[in-house]
Amino acid sequence: MSGSRKEVLSDAIKAEAGVASADLKILFTDDVTGWSPYATVSGLAAVTDLAALREEAFSNVVVTFRGLDEVGNKAFAEWLVEADHTGPLVLSEDSVLEATGRHVQLPGVTVADFRDGKIRSFRTYFDDLSLIEQIVGA
């Protein structure tokens, strides 16, 4: 895999947010694990499914990086995602937020660990309550 860890993490965040399509097999290991406030994933198939849900829920997605760095075998990204909520957002098996058309802004941070140039684990931190409040208009 060519490219720095920063480039791989940037491409992975853009792909997961729905900004750009990418072959996730070149960004993540087959046994990747990940965590965020409302999703825990294990395996490349689970990451692919999660990205598909986001693509269905949001459109006009823009990712802005406020910081992007790598140290040793880790990469860190501070980002802002802006998007329109134009499809159902699945929060759990029992909870779905139907499309509202509202524009949302979500700042966050992702920390990724690498193996052989690919992301083997990641943790993404953001304020999920703020996102839900923006969607429902609270």
PDB file of N, CA and C in Angstrom, residues 3 15 17 33 40 47 88 116-117 120 127 130 135:
ATOM      1  N   GLY A   3       1.314   5.485   0.091  1.00  0.00           N
ATOM      2  CA  GLY A   3       0.630   6.586   0.737  1.00  0.00           C
ATOM      3  C   GLY A   3       0.897   6.577   2.230  1.00  0.00           C
ATOM      4  N   ALA A  15     -14.514   8.152   2.664  1.00  0.00           N
ATOM      5  CA  ALA A  15     -15.308   7.032   2.153  1.00  0.00           C
ATOM      6  C   ALA A  15     -16.427   6.679   3.122  1.00  0.00           C
ATOM      7  N   ALA A  17     -17.844   8.627   5.312  1.00  0.00           N
ATOM      8  CA  ALA A  17     -18.822   9.716   5.380  1.00  0.00           C
ATOM      9  C   ALA A  17     -19.646   9.834   4.105  1.00  0.00           C
ATOM     10  N   THR A  33     -11.243  -3.617  13.376  1.00  0.00           N
ATOM     11  CA  THR A  33     -12.246  -3.382  14.401  1.00  0.00           C
ATOM     12  C   THR A  33     -12.405  -1.879  14.558  1.00  0.00           C
ATOM     13  N   THR A  40     -20.278  -0.315  16.758  1.00  0.00           N
ATOM     14  CA  THR A  40     -19.074  -1.101  16.981  1.00  0.00           C
ATOM     15  C   THR A  40     -19.013  -2.091  15.840  1.00  0.00           C
ATOM     16  N   VAL A  47     -17.598  -2.834   8.312  1.00  0.00           N
ATOM     17  CA  VAL A  47     -17.238  -1.455   7.966  1.00  0.00           C
ATOM     18  C   VAL A  47     -17.925  -1.046   6.666  1.00  0.00           C
ATOM     19  N   PRO A  88     -33.105   7.762   5.713  1.00  0.00           N
ATOM     20  CA  PRO A  88     -33.239   7.237   7.082  1.00  0.00           C
ATOM     21  C   PRO A  88     -31.872   6.995   7.720  1.00  0.00           C
ATOM     22  N   ASP A 116       0.668  -3.024   8.250  1.00  0.00           N
ATOM     23  CA  ASP A 116       1.013  -3.176   6.835  1.00  0.00           C
ATOM     24  C   ASP A 116       0.371  -2.107   5.948  1.00  0.00           C
ATOM     25  N   GLY A 117       0.338  -0.868   6.441  1.00  0.00           N
ATOM     26  CA  GLY A 117      -0.165   0.250   5.653  1.00  0.00           C
ATOM     27  C   GLY A 117      -1.676   0.395   5.604  1.00  0.00           C
ATOM     28  N   ARG A 120      -6.060  -1.127  10.985  1.00  0.00           N
ATOM     29  CA  ARG A 120      -6.451  -2.389  11.629  1.00  0.00           C
ATOM     30  C   ARG A 120      -7.443  -2.160  12.770  1.00  0.00           C
ATOM     31  N   ASP A 127     -20.032  13.949  19.239  1.00  0.00           N
ATOM     32  CA  ASP A 127     -21.183  14.155  20.115  1.00  0.00           C
ATOM     33  C   ASP A 127     -22.435  13.679  19.393  1.00  0.00           C
ATOM     34  N   SER A 130     -25.664  15.781  19.933  1.00  0.00           N
ATOM     35  CA  SER A 130     -25.717  16.998  19.122  1.00  0.00           C
ATOM     36  C   SER A 130     -26.224  16.691  17.716  1.00  0.00           C
ATOM     37  N   ILE A 135     -30.825  16.916  13.828  1.00  0.00           N
ATOM     38  CA  ILE A 135     -31.728  16.216  12.907  1.00  0.00           C
ATOM     39  C   ILE A 135     -33.189  16.408  13.304  1.00  0.00           C
TER      40      ILE A 135
END
